[in-house]
Coordinates of C-alpha atoms and ligand atoms in Angstrom, one line a residue:
M1 CA 0.1 0.2 0.3
R2 CA 1.5 3.3 -1.1
F3 CA 0.0 7.2 0.2
T4 CA -0.9 9.9 -2.1
S5 CA -1.5 13.7 -0.8
T6 CA -4.9 15.6 -1.2
R7 CA -3.0 18.1 -2.4
G8 CA -0.6 16.8 -5.1
G9 CA 2.7 17.7 -4.2
E10 CA 3.8 13.8 -3.1
K11 CA 3.0 10.2 -4.5
A12 CA 2.7 7.0 -3.5
I13 CA 5.1 7.3 -0.9
T14 CA 5.5 4.8 2.0
S15 CA 3.5 4.0 5.0
S16 CA 6.5 4.5 7.4
E17 CA 7.1 7.6 5.2
A18 CA 3.4 8.7 6.0
I19 CA 3.5 8.2 10.0
I20 CA 6.9 9.9 10.3
N21 CA 6.2 13.1 8.2
G22 CA 2.7 13.7 9.9
I23 CA 1.2 16.0 7.2
S24 CA 2.3 16.7 3.5
K25 CA 4.9 19.2 2.6
D26 CA 2.7 20.7 0.0
G27 CA -0.2 21.3 3.0
G28 CA -2.1 18.1 2.2
L29 CA -3.3 14.9 3.8
Y30 CA -1.6 11.5 3.3
V31 CA -4.5 9.2 1.5
P32 CA -4.2 5.5 1.4
L33 CA -4.3 5.0 -3.4
S34 CA -7.1 2.2 -2.8
F35 CA -9.5 0.8 -0.8
P36 CA -9.1 -3.1 -0.3
N37 CA -12.5 -4.6 0.4
L38 CA -11.8 -6.3 3.9
F39 CA -15.7 -7.0 4.7
D40 CA -15.7 -10.0 2.1
K41 CA -12.8 -11.3 3.6
V42 CA -13.2 -11.1 7.5
K43 CA -17.2 -11.5 7.1
D44 CA -17.3 -15.2 8.3
K45 CA -15.5 -14.1 11.3
Y46 CA -17.4 -12.1 12.8
N47 CA -17.0 -13.4 16.3
M48 CA -12.9 -11.6 15.9
T49 CA -11.5 -10.1 19.3
Y50 CA -10.8 -6.7 19.0
E51 CA -6.8 -7.1 18.6
E52 CA -8.0 -9.6 16.0
I53 CA -10.1 -6.6 13.9
S54 CA -7.1 -4.8 14.6
F55 CA -4.8 -6.9 13.2
E56 CA -6.9 -7.5 9.9
V57 CA -7.5 -3.6 9.6
I58 CA -3.8 -2.8 10.3
K59 CA -1.7 -5.1 7.6
E60 CA -4.0 -3.8 4.9
F61 CA -2.5 -0.2 5.0
F62 CA 0.6 -0.7 6.7
T63 CA 2.6 -3.3 5.1
D64 CA 6.1 -2.1 5.6
F65 CA 5.8 -4.0 8.5
T66 CA 5.9 -7.4 8.8
D67 CA 2.9 -10.0 10.8
E68 CA 4.7 -10.2 14.0
E69 CA 5.7 -6.2 14.3
I70 CA 1.9 -5.8 13.7
Q71 CA 1.2 -7.9 16.2
S72 CA 3.5 -6.7 18.6
A73 CA 2.3 -3.0 18.1
I74 CA -1.4 -4.0 18.7
N75 CA -0.5 -5.5 22.0
K76 CA 1.6 -3.2 23.2
A77 CA -1.0 -0.9 22.3
Y78 CA -4.7 -2.1 23.4
T79 CA -4.0 -5.6 25.4
Y80 CA -5.4 -5.0 29.2
R81 CA -5.2 -1.4 28.1
F82 CA -8.0 -0.3 25.8
K83 CA -11.2 -2.3 25.3
V84 CA -14.9 -1.4 22.7
I85 CA -18.0 -2.5 24.5
E86 CA -21.3 -1.7 22.3
E87 CA -24.2 -1.3 24.6
K88 CA -27.8 -0.6 23.5
N89 CA -26.2 0.5 20.4
F90 CA -23.9 2.6 21.8
L91 CA -20.3 2.3 20.7
E92 CA -18.5 2.9 24.2
L93 CA -15.1 4.2 22.7
Y94 CA -14.0 5.2 26.0
H95 CA -12.2 2.2 28.0
G96 CA -8.8 3.0 27.7
P97 CA -6.4 5.3 30.1
T98 CA -8.0 8.4 29.3
S99 CA -11.7 7.6 29.5
A100 CA -11.8 9.1 26.1
F101 CA -11.7 7.4 22.7
K102 CA -9.2 9.3 21.8
D103 CA -6.9 6.4 23.1
A104 CA -8.3 4.3 20.7
A105 CA -5.8 5.9 18.0
L106 CA -3.4 7.3 20.5
L107 CA -2.5 3.8 22.1
F108 CA -1.4 2.7 18.6
L109 CA 0.4 6.2 17.2
P110 CA 3.3 5.1 19.2
Q111 CA 3.7 1.4 18.3
I112 CA 3.3 2.3 14.7
M113 CA 5.4 5.7 14.5
S114 CA 8.5 3.3 16.5
L115 CA 8.2 0.8 14.1
S116 CA 8.7 3.6 11.3
K117 CA 11.2 5.4 13.0
K118 CA 13.1 1.9 12.4
K119 CA 12.5 1.0 9.4
L120 CA 13.4 4.6 8.0
K121 CA 16.4 4.7 9.9
V122 CA 15.6 7.6 11.9
K123 CA 18.7 7.7 14.8
E124 CA 17.2 10.9 16.6
E125 CA 15.1 10.9 19.6
I126 CA 11.8 12.1 18.5
V127 CA 10.2 14.8 20.4
I128 CA 6.2 14.9 20.7
L129 CA 5.7 18.3 21.3
A130 CA 1.4 19.1 22.2
A131 CA -0.2 21.8 23.2
T132 CA -3.4 20.5 24.5
S133 CA -6.8 22.2 25.9
G134 CA -7.2 19.0 28.7
D135 CA -8.1 15.8 26.5
T136 CA -4.9 15.0 23.4
G137 CA -2.7 16.0 26.0
K138 CA -3.2 13.7 28.3
A139 CA -4.2 10.9 25.9
A140 CA -1.0 11.7 23.9
L141 CA 1.4 11.2 27.2
E142 CA -0.5 7.6 27.8
G143 CA 0.3 6.5 24.2
F144 CA 4.2 7.3 24.1
R145 CA 5.1 6.9 27.7
D146 CA 8.4 4.1 28.2
V147 CA 7.8 4.4 24.5
D148 CA 11.7 3.6 23.6
G149 CA 12.9 6.5 21.2
F150 CA 10.5 9.1 21.7
R151 CA 9.7 12.2 24.6
V152 CA 6.6 14.0 25.0
M153 CA 6.2 17.7 26.2
V154 CA 3.2 18.8 27.1
Y155 CA 2.1 22.4 27.4
Y156 CA -0.5 23.1 28.2
P157 CA -2.7 26.8 29.8
N158 CA -2.9 27.0 33.3
D159 CA -6.7 28.6 33.1
G160 CA -8.2 26.8 30.5
V161 CA -8.5 23.4 31.2
S162 CA -10.5 22.3 34.7
A163 CA -9.5 20.5 38.0
V164 CA -9.8 17.1 36.8
Q165 CA -8.0 17.4 33.5
E166 CA -4.6 19.6 35.2
K167 CA -4.7 16.2 37.6
Q168 CA -4.6 14.1 34.8
M169 CA -1.6 15.5 33.3
V170 CA 0.3 16.2 36.3
T171 CA 0.3 13.1 37.8
Q172 CA 1.7 11.9 34.7
E173 CA 4.1 8.6 35.4
G174 CA 6.5 7.5 32.6
A175 CA 10.7 8.2 32.0
N176 CA 10.3 9.9 29.1
V177 CA 7.4 12.8 29.5
R178 CA 7.0 15.9 30.8
V179 CA 4.0 18.6 31.4
V180 CA 4.3 22.0 31.7
G181 CA 1.9 24.9 32.6
I182 CA 1.8 27.8 31.1
N183 CA 0.8 31.3 32.3
G184 CA -2.3 32.0 29.5
N185 CA -5.1 30.6 27.5
F186 CA -4.9 27.1 24.8
D187 CA -4.5 29.9 22.1
D188 CA -0.9 31.1 23.5
A189 CA -0.1 27.5 24.1
Q190 CA -1.2 26.3 20.7
R191 CA 0.7 29.4 19.8
G192 CA 4.0 29.1 21.4
V193 CA 4.2 25.5 19.3
K194 CA 3.3 26.8 16.1
E195 CA 6.7 28.7 16.4
I196 CA 8.6 26.3 17.8
F197 CA 7.9 24.0 15.0
G198 CA 8.0 27.4 12.7
D199 CA 11.2 28.2 13.4
I200 CA 14.0 26.2 11.7
E201 CA 17.3 27.2 12.7
F202 CA 16.0 26.4 16.3
K203 CA 15.2 22.9 15.0
E204 CA 18.7 22.4 13.4
D205 CA 20.3 23.1 16.8
L206 CA 17.9 20.0 18.0
L207 CA 19.5 18.0 15.8
Q208 CA 22.6 18.7 16.6
M209 CA 21.9 17.6 20.0
G210 CA 20.3 14.5 18.7
F211 CA 16.1 15.3 18.9
R212 CA 13.8 15.6 15.6
L213 CA 10.4 17.1 17.0
S214 CA 7.1 15.7 15.6
S215 CA 3.6 16.0 16.7
A216 CA 0.8 13.5 17.4
N217 CA -1.8 15.4 15.4
S218 CA -4.9 14.0 14.8
I219 CA -4.3 13.9 10.8
N220 CA -1.9 11.8 11.0
I221 CA -2.6 8.5 9.1
G222 CA -1.3 6.7 12.0
R223 CA -4.1 7.9 14.1
L224 CA -6.8 7.8 11.1
V225 CA -6.7 4.1 10.7
P226 CA -6.6 2.6 13.9
Q227 CA -10.2 4.6 14.1
I228 CA -11.6 2.1 11.1
I229 CA -11.2 -1.2 13.4
Y230 CA -14.1 -0.3 15.7
Y231 CA -16.3 0.3 13.3
F232 CA -15.8 -3.2 11.9
Y233 CA -15.9 -4.9 15.8
G234 CA -19.2 -2.7 16.3
Y235 CA -20.7 -4.0 13.0
F236 CA -20.0 -7.6 14.2
Q237 CA -21.1 -7.0 17.3
L238 CA -24.7 -6.3 16.7
V239 CA -24.2 -9.5 14.2
N240 CA -23.6 -12.0 17.2
K241 CA -26.3 -9.9 19.5
Q242 CA -28.7 -10.6 16.5
K243 CA -29.7 -6.9 16.2
I244 CA -28.5 -7.5 12.6
K245 CA -28.0 -9.6 9.8
L246 CA -24.8 -10.0 8.5
G247 CA -25.2 -8.1 5.0
D248 CA -27.8 -5.5 6.2
K249 CA -27.0 -1.6 6.3
I250 CA -26.5 -0.1 9.2
N251 CA -26.3 3.8 10.0
V252 CA -24.0 5.3 11.8
V253 CA -23.9 8.5 13.8
V254 CA -20.5 10.4 15.0
P255 CA -20.3 13.2 17.4
T256 CA -17.8 15.1 15.4
G257 CA -15.3 17.6 16.1
N258 CA -12.0 17.4 13.6
F259 CA -14.1 15.1 11.4
G260 CA -11.3 12.2 12.3
N261 CA -13.5 9.5 14.1
I262 CA -16.5 9.9 11.4
L263 CA -14.0 9.8 8.3
A264 CA -13.0 6.2 9.3
S265 CA -16.2 4.9 9.3
Y266 CA -16.5 6.4 5.8
Y267 CA -13.2 4.3 5.0
A268 CA -14.9 1.0 6.4
K269 CA -17.7 1.5 4.2
E270 CA -14.6 1.9 1.2
M271 CA -13.4 -1.3 2.7
G272 CA -16.8 -2.9 2.0
L273 CA -18.6 -2.3 5.2
P274 CA -22.3 -2.3 4.8
I275 CA -23.0 1.3 6.2
A276 CA -26.3 3.2 4.8
K277 CA -26.0 6.7 6.2
F278 CA -23.4 8.8 7.8
I279 CA -24.9 10.9 10.5
C280 CA -22.4 13.7 11.8
A281 CA -23.4 15.6 14.7
S282 CA -22.5 18.8 16.0
N283 CA -22.8 21.0 18.9
E284 CA -23.4 24.6 18.5
N285 CA -20.3 25.3 16.6
K286 CA -22.5 23.6 13.5
V287 CA -19.6 24.7 10.7
L288 CA -20.3 21.0 9.2
A289 CA -24.2 20.7 10.0
D290 CA -24.1 24.0 7.7
F291 CA -22.1 22.0 5.3
F292 CA -23.7 18.7 4.7
N293 CA -26.7 21.3 4.5
E294 CA -25.8 23.8 2.3
G295 CA -22.8 22.6 0.5
V296 CA -20.5 25.4 1.7
Y297 CA -18.0 25.3 4.5
D298 CA -18.2 29.0 6.4
K299 CA -15.6 29.0 9.3
R300 CA -16.1 32.9 9.7
R301 CA -18.2 32.8 13.1
E302 CA -17.5 32.9 16.3
L303 CA -16.2 29.9 18.1
I304 CA -18.8 29.3 21.2
L305 CA -17.1 27.6 23.9
T306 CA -19.9 24.5 24.5
E307 CA -20.7 21.3 26.8
S308 CA -18.9 19.3 24.5
P309 CA -15.0 21.1 24.1
S310 CA -13.9 18.5 22.7
M311 CA -16.0 19.1 19.1
D312 CA -15.7 23.1 19.6
I313 CA -13.9 23.5 16.5
L314 CA -14.3 25.8 13.9
V315 CA -11.8 24.0 10.5
S316 CA -12.5 20.2 10.6
S317 CA -8.7 19.5 9.0
N318 CA -10.1 15.7 7.9
L319 CA -12.9 16.9 6.0
E320 CA -10.0 17.3 3.2
R321 CA -9.9 14.0 3.2
L322 CA -13.2 13.3 2.4
L323 CA -13.7 15.6 -0.3
F324 CA -10.7 14.3 -1.7
E325 CA -13.0 11.3 -2.6
A326 CA -15.9 13.3 -3.1
S327 CA -14.2 15.4 -5.9
G328 CA -12.9 11.9 -7.6
R329 CA -9.7 12.3 -6.6
D330 CA -9.1 15.6 -7.9
E331 CA -5.9 17.5 -6.2
N332 CA -6.6 20.8 -8.2
I333 CA -10.4 21.1 -6.6
I334 CA -8.9 20.2 -3.2
K335 CA -5.7 22.9 -3.4
S336 CA -8.4 26.0 -5.0
L337 CA -10.8 24.7 -2.2
M338 CA -8.1 24.9 0.7
K339 CA -6.6 28.2 -0.7
D340 CA -10.4 29.7 -0.3
L341 CA -11.2 28.3 3.2
N342 CA -7.3 30.0 3.9
E343 CA -7.7 33.3 2.0
K344 CA -11.6 34.0 2.7
G345 CA -12.5 31.4 5.6
V346 CA -15.6 29.8 3.0
Y347 CA -15.5 27.7 0.5
E348 CA -18.6 26.1 -1.4
V349 CA -18.6 23.1 -3.7
S350 CA -19.8 22.2 -6.6
K351 CA -23.2 19.9 -7.2
S352 CA -21.4 17.4 -8.5
I353 CA -19.5 17.0 -5.0
K354 CA -22.8 17.8 -3.2
D355 CA -24.2 14.7 -4.7
F356 CA -21.1 12.3 -3.7
L357 CA -22.2 13.6 -0.5
K358 CA -26.1 12.3 -0.3
D359 CA -25.5 9.9 2.5
F360 CA -24.0 12.2 4.8
Y361 CA -26.9 14.1 7.2
G362 CA -25.9 17.1 9.6
D363 CA -28.1 18.9 12.0
S364 CA -26.8 20.0 15.2
A365 CA -27.6 19.9 19.3
S366 CA -28.1 23.0 21.8
T367 CA -27.2 23.3 25.3
D368 CA -30.5 22.5 26.4
E369 CA -31.3 19.7 24.1
V370 CA -27.7 17.6 25.7
Y371 CA -29.0 17.7 29.0
K372 CA -32.5 16.7 27.7
A373 CA -31.3 13.5 26.2
I374 CA -28.5 13.3 28.7
R375 CA -31.5 13.0 31.4
D376 CA -34.2 11.6 29.4
L377 CA -31.9 8.4 28.0
Y378 CA -31.3 8.0 31.9
E379 CA -34.6 8.2 33.5
K380 CA -35.9 5.9 30.6
E381 CA -32.9 3.3 30.7
G382 CA -31.2 3.6 33.7
Y383 CA -28.0 4.6 30.6
L384 CA -25.5 7.3 31.1
I385 CA -24.1 9.4 28.4
D386 CA -21.4 12.5 28.4
T387 CA -22.4 15.4 26.6
H388 CA -20.2 14.5 23.4
T389 CA -22.4 11.5 23.2
A390 CA -25.5 13.4 23.7
V391 CA -25.0 15.5 20.8
G392 CA -25.3 12.7 18.6
Q393 CA -28.0 11.1 20.5
V394 CA -30.0 14.3 20.2
V395 CA -29.3 14.4 16.2
L396 CA -30.0 10.8 15.6
E397 CA -33.7 11.8 17.3
K398 CA -33.8 14.6 14.4
Y399 CA -33.3 12.2 11.9
Q400 CA -35.0 10.2 12.8
R401 CA -38.1 12.5 12.9
A402 CA -37.5 13.9 9.5
T403 CA -37.4 10.8 7.7
N404 CA -39.3 7.5 9.4
D405 CA -35.8 5.7 8.5
T406 CA -36.0 2.8 11.1
T407 CA -32.3 1.3 9.8
E408 CA -30.1 -0.1 13.1
Y409 CA -27.2 2.4 14.1
L410 CA -24.7 2.3 15.9
I411 CA -23.8 5.4 18.1
A412 CA -20.0 6.5 18.7
S413 CA -19.9 7.2 22.7
T414 CA -16.8 9.2 22.9
A415 CA -16.3 9.4 26.7
S416 CA -16.9 8.6 30.1
P417 CA -19.2 10.7 31.7
Y418 CA -17.5 10.8 34.7
K419 CA -14.9 12.9 32.3
F420 CA -17.5 15.9 32.2
P421 CA -19.4 15.4 35.7
R422 CA -19.9 18.8 36.5
S423 CA -22.4 19.4 33.5
I424 CA -23.7 15.6 34.2
T425 CA -25.1 16.2 37.0
K426 CA -26.2 19.4 35.9
A427 CA -28.3 17.3 33.5
L428 CA -29.7 15.1 36.0
G429 CA -30.1 17.9 38.3
I430 CA -28.3 16.9 41.2
D431 CA -26.7 20.2 43.4
V432 CA -23.8 20.3 43.4
E433 CA -23.1 24.0 43.9
G434 CA -19.5 25.3 46.1
V435 CA -18.1 21.5 45.9
D436 CA -14.9 20.5 43.3
D437 CA -14.5 18.5 40.4
F438 CA -13.4 15.5 42.7
E439 CA -16.3 15.4 45.2
V440 CA -18.6 15.9 41.7
I441 CA -17.3 12.5 41.1
K442 CA -18.0 11.3 44.2
K443 CA -21.5 12.3 44.1
L444 CA -22.6 11.2 41.1
N445 CA -21.2 8.0 41.9
E446 CA -23.6 7.9 44.3
F447 CA -26.5 9.1 42.4
C448 CA -25.6 6.5 39.6
K449 CA -24.0 3.8 41.0
I450 CA -22.0 3.7 37.7
S451 CA -17.8 2.5 38.7
I452 CA -15.8 5.4 38.2
P453 CA -12.9 4.4 35.8
D454 CA -9.7 3.5 37.2
N455 CA -7.8 6.6 36.0
L456 CA -10.0 9.1 37.6
K457 CA -11.1 7.3 40.9
D458 CA -8.5 8.7 43.6
L459 CA -6.8 11.4 41.4
D460 CA -7.1 13.8 44.3
K461 CA -4.8 11.9 46.2
K462 CA -2.2 10.6 43.4
A463 CA 1.2 12.3 43.4
V464 CA 1.9 15.3 41.9
L465 CA 4.9 14.7 39.4
H466 CA 5.3 17.7 37.3
N467 CA 5.5 20.7 39.0
F468 CA 6.9 22.8 35.8
K469 CA 5.3 25.8 34.8
S470 CA 6.4 28.9 31.8
E471 CA 5.9 32.4 30.8
K472 CA 3.6 31.9 27.6
N473 CA 6.7 33.4 25.8
A474 CA 9.0 31.1 27.0
L475 CA 8.3 27.7 25.4
K476 CA 11.5 27.1 24.0
D477 CA 13.3 27.2 27.3
A478 CA 10.9 25.3 28.5
L479 CA 11.5 22.9 26.2
L480 CA 15.1 23.0 26.3
K481 CA 15.6 22.8 30.0
Y482 CA 14.1 19.5 29.6
L483 CA 16.0 18.0 27.0
K484 CA 19.4 19.2 28.8
E485 CA 18.1 17.2 31.7
E486 CA 18.1 13.9 32.5
P487 CA 14.2 12.4 31.6
N488 CA 12.5 13.1 35.2
V489 CA 12.2 9.6 36.4
Ligands
PLP1 C1 -11.9 14.5 19.5 C2 -13.1 13.9 20.7 C3 -14.5 14.2 19.5 C4 -14.5 14.0 18.2 O1 -14.0 13.7 17.2 P1 -13.2 13.8 16.1 O2 -12.5 12.9 15.6 O3 -12.8 15.2 15.9 O4 -14.5 14.4 15.4 C5 -15.9 13.4 19.8 N1 -15.7 13.8 21.4 C6 -14.7 13.7 22.7 C7 -14.8 13.5 23.5 C8 -13.8 14.0 21.8 O5 -12.5 13.8 22.9

């Protein structure tokens, strides 16, 4: 399997190159040259374990590696660390070390990056830099901790992450990780990291010291491919539970931000998985919902801070990969759309692209609708979902009312409700005024009796291992300090 850039600047590179580069030199995203039909090949083995399906999916794309290498990467990433559970048509993707679905991709990425590094004989230690508003940073830390040949440096805004998120990060274990709080907001952190990546001289100096910078960005193809797995697994779960027959079509409902998760479901369909509709659920930042309805992508609007913060985003990078397929793999169309987005903040797609996207349904959910969906589902079924997943639930209901479509479905359930305990208690009407976040978790547990994930249990009692602070314009210094010292064991 080879990979090509959506903007045409690179063609037919290997999987290791695509994984190590992350993003193409022309600014485009790497996509596989074709989608092998996996469904027909594996459909008779529908009781495969998650690890077994992982093996089948991954070896179709990452062909630079031996079966043994891939098997070992999967075991290190997932065994005893991550599992997927289907429950009431919710595909729970949050049973991992950080209780959110980014674990599915960020546990595997370091393993395949490490193999790629060996294959390409990259000698330098790779330093993963990340600015985080909470969840991605923690998931990257967990994924890369103690992976040979890598270090991780995470910057988070002192005033911009929740108490639970901060505690999750500053208690991070591992001999190759560092977490630094900066006095500024998320934009300051992100700007600082971008500046480092853009500083050619500084990167040259680091190379001399034996370090190469990289990111765990969600557009890396090494993060996208592992997300295809859970749609195959979820589909087969529905078969095993006799909710559908092998070959029946299902709909998928995905609470969407950067468009990675829902794109992976589309890739699964390209590999033969029977999916009818892709229901793209947005929060109040409904750029995507508007796009699927009108054919116009318009980011010229204020970012709204919602109760589903991991979806507060105006530019959904991975949409570029879908547009590439929708345009008949025409790099010139993609270049021109992305130029419009960059220069004007808006683009409009042609009628033929719009027709191609007819299986995508987009709609959005307001905060009140989210609260109501959480409360209703809990009262009727005793089943608790988080605020991101609730966006999916609301949009599914809107879709069903609009179409009367009764097709079986899977809703991607992207985070544990304990990850956003204050919002959930509010939705359920539990009084937590004047109570700190750690107590809120306990109150929620007393109320619903659903067990608290290990990584969030007794978090307030864990030892702080990272007490590092930096001024918002001194991120480079903080990095150098870390790299020159011995790893903080
Ligand atoms: C990242 C995230 C999403 C959005 O997923 P995308 O792949 O960016 O569309 C939804 N829910 C949660 C909890 C997330 O962390």
